[in-house]
CSV table of C-alpha atoms and ligand atoms in Angstrom, one decimal:
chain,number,residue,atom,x,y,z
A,191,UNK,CA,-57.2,-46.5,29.1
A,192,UNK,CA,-57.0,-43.0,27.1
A,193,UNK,CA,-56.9,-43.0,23.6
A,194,UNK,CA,-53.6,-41.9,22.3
A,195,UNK,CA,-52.7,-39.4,19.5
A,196,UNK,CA,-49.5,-40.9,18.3
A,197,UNK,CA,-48.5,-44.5,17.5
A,198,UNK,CA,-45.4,-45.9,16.8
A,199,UNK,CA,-45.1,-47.5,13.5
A,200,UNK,CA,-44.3,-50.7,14.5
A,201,UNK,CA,-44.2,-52.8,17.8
A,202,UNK,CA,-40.6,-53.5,19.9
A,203,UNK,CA,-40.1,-57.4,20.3
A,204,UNK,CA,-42.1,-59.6,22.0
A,205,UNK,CA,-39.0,-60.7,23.9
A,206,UNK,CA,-36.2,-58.8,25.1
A,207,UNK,CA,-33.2,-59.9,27.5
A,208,UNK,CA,-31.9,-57.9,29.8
A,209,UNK,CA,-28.7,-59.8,31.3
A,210,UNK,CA,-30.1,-62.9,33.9
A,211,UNK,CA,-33.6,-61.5,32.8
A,212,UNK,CA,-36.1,-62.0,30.4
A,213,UNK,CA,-38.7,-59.7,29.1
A,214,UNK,CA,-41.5,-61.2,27.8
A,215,UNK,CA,-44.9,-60.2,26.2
A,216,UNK,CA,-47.8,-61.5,28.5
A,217,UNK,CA,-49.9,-63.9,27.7
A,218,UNK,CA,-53.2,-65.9,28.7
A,219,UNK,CA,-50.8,-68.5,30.1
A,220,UNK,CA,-49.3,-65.9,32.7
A,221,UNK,CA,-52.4,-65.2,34.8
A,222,UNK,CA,-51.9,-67.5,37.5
A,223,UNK,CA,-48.1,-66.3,38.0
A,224,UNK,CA,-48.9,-62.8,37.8
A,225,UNK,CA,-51.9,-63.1,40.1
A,226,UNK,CA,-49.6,-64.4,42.8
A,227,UNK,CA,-46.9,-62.4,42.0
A,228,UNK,CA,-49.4,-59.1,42.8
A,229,UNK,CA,-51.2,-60.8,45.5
A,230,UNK,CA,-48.3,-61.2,47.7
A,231,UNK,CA,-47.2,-57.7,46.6
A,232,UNK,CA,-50.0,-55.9,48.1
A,233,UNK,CA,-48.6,-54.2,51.1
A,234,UNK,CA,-45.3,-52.8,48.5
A,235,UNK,CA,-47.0,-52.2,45.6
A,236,UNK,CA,-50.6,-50.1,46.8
A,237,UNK,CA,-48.8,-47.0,48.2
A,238,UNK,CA,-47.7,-46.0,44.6
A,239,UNK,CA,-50.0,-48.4,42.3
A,240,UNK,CA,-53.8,-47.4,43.0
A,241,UNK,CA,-55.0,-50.2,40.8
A,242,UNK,CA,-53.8,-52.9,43.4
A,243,UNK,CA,-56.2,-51.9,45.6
A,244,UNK,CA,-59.0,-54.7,45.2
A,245,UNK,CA,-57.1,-56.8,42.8
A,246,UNK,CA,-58.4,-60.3,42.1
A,247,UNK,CA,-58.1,-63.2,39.6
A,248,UNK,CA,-61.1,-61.2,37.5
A,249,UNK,CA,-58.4,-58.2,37.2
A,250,UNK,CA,-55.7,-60.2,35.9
A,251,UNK,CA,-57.6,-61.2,33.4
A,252,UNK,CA,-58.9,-57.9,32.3
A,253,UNK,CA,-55.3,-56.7,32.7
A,254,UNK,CA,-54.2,-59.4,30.1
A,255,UNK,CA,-56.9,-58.9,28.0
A,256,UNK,CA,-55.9,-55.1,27.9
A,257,UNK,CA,-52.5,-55.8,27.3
A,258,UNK,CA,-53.1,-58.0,24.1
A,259,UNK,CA,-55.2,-55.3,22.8
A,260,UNK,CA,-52.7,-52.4,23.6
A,261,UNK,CA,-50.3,-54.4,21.5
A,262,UNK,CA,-52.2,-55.4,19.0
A,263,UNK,CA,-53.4,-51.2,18.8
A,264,UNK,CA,-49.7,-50.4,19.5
A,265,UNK,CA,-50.5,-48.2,22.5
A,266,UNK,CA,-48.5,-49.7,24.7
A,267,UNK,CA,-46.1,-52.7,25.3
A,268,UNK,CA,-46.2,-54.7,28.2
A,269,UNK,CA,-44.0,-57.4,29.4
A,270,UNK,CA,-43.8,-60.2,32.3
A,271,UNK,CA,-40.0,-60.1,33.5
A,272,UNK,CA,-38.7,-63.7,34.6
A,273,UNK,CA,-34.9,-64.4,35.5
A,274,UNK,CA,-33.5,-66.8,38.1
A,275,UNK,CA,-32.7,-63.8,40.7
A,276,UNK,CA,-35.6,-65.2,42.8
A,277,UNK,CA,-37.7,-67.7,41.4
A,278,UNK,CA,-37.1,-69.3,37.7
A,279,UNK,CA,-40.0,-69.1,35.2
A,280,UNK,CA,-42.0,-66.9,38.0
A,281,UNK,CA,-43.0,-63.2,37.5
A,282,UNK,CA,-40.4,-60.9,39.5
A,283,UNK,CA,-41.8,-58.1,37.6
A,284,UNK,CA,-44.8,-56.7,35.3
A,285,UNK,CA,-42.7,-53.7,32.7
A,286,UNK,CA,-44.1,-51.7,29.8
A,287,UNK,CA,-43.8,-48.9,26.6
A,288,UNK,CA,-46.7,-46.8,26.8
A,289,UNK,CA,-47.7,-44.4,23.9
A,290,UNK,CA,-49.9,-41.9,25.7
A,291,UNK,CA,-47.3,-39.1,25.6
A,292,UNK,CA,-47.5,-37.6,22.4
A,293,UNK,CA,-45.7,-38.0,19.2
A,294,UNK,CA,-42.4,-39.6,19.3
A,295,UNK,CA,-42.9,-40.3,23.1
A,296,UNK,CA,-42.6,-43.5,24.5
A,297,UNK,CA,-43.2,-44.2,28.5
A,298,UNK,CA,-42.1,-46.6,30.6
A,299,UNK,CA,-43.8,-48.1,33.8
A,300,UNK,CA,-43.0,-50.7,36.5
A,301,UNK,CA,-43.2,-52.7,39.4
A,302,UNK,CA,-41.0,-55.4,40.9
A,303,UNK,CA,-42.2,-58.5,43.5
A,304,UNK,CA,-42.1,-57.4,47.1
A,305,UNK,CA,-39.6,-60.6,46.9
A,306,UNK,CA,-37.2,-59.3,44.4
A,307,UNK,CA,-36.7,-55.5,44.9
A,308,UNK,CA,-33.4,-54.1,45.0
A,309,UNK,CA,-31.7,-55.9,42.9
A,310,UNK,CA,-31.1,-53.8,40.1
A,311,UNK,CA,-34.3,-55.3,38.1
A,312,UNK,CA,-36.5,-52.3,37.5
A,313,UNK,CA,-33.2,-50.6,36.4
A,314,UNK,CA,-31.6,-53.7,34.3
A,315,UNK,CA,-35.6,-53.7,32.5
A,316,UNK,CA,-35.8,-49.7,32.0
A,317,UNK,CA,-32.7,-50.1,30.3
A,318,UNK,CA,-33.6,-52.6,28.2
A,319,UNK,CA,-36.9,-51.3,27.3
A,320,UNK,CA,-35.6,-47.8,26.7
A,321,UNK,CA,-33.3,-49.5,23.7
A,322,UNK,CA,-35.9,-51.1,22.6
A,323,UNK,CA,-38.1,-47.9,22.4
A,324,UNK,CA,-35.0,-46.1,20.6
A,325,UNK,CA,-34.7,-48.8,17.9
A,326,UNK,CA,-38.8,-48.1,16.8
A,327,UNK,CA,-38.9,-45.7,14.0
A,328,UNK,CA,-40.1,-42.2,15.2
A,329,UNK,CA,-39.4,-42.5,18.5
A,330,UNK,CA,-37.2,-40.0,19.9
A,331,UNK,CA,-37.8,-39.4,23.3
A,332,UNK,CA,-38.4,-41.6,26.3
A,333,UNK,CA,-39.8,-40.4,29.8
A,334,UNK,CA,-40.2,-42.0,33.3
A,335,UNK,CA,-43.0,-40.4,35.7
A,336,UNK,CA,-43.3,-40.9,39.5
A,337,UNK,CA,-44.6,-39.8,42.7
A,338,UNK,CA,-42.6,-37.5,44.3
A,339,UNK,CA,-43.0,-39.6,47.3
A,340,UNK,CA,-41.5,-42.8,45.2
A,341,UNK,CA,-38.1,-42.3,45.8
A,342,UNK,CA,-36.6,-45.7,44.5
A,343,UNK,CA,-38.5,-45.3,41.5
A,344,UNK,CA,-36.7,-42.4,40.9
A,345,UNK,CA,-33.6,-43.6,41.3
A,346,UNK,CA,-34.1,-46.0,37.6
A,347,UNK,CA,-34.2,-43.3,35.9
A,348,UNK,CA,-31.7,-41.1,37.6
A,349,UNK,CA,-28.9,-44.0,37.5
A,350,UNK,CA,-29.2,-44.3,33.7
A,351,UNK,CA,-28.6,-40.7,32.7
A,352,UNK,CA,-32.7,-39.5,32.1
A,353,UNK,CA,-32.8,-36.0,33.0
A,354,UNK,CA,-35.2,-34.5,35.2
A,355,UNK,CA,-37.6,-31.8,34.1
A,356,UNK,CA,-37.6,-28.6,36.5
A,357,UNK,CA,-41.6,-28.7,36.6
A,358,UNK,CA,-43.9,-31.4,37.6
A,359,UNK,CA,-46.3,-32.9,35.3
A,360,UNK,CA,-49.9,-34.3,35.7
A,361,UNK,CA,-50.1,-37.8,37.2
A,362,UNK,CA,-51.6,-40.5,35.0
A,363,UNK,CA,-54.6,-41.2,33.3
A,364,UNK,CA,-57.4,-41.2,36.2
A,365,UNK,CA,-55.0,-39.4,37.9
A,366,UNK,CA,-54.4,-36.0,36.7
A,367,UNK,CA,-55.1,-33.9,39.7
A,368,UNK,CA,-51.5,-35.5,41.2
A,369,UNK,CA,-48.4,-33.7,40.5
A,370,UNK,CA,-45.4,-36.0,39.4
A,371,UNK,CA,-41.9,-36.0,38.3
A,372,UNK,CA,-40.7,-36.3,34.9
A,373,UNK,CA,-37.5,-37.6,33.8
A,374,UNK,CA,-36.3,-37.5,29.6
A,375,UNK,CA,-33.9,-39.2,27.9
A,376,UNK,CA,-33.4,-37.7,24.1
A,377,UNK,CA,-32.2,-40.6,21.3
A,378,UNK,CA,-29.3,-38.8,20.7
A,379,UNK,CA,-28.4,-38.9,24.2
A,380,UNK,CA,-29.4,-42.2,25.5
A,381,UNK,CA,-25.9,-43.9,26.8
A,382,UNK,CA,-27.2,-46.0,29.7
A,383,UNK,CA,-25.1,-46.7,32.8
A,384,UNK,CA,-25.8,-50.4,32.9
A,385,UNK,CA,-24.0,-51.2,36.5
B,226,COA,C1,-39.8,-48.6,42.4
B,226,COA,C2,-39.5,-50.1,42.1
B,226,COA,C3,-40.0,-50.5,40.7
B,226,COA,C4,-38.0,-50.3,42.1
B,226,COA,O1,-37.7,-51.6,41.7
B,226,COA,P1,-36.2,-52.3,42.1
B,226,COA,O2,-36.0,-53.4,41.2
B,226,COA,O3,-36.2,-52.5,43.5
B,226,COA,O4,-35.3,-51.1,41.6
B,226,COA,P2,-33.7,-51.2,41.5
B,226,COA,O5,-33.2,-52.3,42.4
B,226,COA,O6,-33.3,-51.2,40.1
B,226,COA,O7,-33.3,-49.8,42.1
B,226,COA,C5,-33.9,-49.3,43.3
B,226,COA,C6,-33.2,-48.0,43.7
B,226,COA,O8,-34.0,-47.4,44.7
B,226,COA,C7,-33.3,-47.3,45.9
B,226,COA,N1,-34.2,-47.4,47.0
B,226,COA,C8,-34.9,-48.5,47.3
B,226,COA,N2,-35.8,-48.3,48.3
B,226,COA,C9,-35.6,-47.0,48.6
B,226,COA,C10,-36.1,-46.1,49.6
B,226,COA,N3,-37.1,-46.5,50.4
B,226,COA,N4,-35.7,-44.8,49.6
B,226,COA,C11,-34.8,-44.4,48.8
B,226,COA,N5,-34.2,-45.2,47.8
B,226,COA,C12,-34.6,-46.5,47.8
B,226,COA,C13,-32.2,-48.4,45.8
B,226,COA,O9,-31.1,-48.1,46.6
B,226,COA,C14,-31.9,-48.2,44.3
B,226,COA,O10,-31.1,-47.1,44.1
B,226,COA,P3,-29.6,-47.2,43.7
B,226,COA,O11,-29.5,-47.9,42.4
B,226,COA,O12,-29.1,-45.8,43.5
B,226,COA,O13,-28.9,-47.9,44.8
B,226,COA,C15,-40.1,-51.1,43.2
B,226,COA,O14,-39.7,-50.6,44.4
B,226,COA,C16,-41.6,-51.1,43.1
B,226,COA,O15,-42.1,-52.0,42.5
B,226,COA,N6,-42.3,-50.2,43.8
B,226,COA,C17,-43.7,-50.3,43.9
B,226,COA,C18,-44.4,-50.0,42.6
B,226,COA,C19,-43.9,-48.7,42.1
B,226,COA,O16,-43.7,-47.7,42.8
B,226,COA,N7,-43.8,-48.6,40.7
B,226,COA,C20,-43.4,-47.4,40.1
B,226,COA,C21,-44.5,-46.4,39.9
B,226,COA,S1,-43.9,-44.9,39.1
């Protein structure tokens, strides 16, 4: 995890809803769901998410631990999503705020259960993060970043009105020699399409 230069004042809430879905802040409690919820993921989620590669109940738990201490540091903001499209109370999705972008820049990531894709829930979740990210003081600008290969991740950001930058941007942390796509949404201009 890379030290960030910028941190928003304050964190979003610890749990957001999102029509059927709920957004919740992980917890110690979530390992067991979450480990399942990756492990029968594998084959969708390693083509795009390096870190699945060689996952096991030790990296939930390191993954947890990282995510209470993110918050509690307010560099980033992560959330189990649950909703009865699939399975009630079950993990259908891992979501998150990140603050590694620079002052006034929140980012989002995602994945969705192999189960549960295409169903509008990394959209319905990017939304929802994205006004919870606008309602934090200082925060004016929100990005998405993908592969250029990850064609349905682009779509989330494309269907609620982000704009996509003309260059490509260094992947992630660990990452950087990648090339990915950036898409923006400005405060002023954030008006989701929510269908
Ligand atoms: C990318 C991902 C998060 C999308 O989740 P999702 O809940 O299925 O997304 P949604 O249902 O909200 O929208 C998916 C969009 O991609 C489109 N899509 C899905 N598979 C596609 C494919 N193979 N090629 C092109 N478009 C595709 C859908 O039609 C939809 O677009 P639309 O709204 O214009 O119809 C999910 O596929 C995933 O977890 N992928 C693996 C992990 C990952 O790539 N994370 C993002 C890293 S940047």
């Amino acid at each position: 995890m890379t030290t960030p230069t910028w941190a928003p004042p304050a964190a979003p809430p610890e749990a957001l809803v999102a029509g059927e879905l709920r957004l919740d802040r992980w917890r110690p409690g979530d390992r067991d769901d979450l480990y399942a919820a990756v492990d029968t993921s594998r084959a969708h989620l390693e083509p795009f998410l390096p870190w699945v590669a060689g996952y096991e109940p030790a990296s939930t738990e390191w993954f947890l631990n990282q995510a209470h201490e993110g918050w509690e540091m307010r560099r980033e903001f992560n959330y189990r999503v649950s909703g009865p499209a699939v399975a009630p109370g079950r993990v259908l999705a891992g979501v998150g705020l990140m603050a590694r972008q620079g002052p006034g820049e929140l980012e989002i990531g995602y994945w969705v259960h192999a189960a549960a894709v295409g169903r509008g829930i990394a959209r319905a979740a990017a939304a929802a993060l994205t006004d919870a990210a606008f309602a934090l003081p200082g925060v004016e600008c929100v990005r998405i970043h993908h592969d250029p290969r990850n064609v349905a991740s682009g779509r989330i950001p494309a269907r609620l009105g982000y704009r996509r930058l003309p260059d490509l941007v260094p992947g992630p942390p660990g990452r950087e020699d990648e090339r990915h796509v950036a898409w923006v949404v400005w405060k002023d201009e954030w008006a989701p399409v929510r269908g």
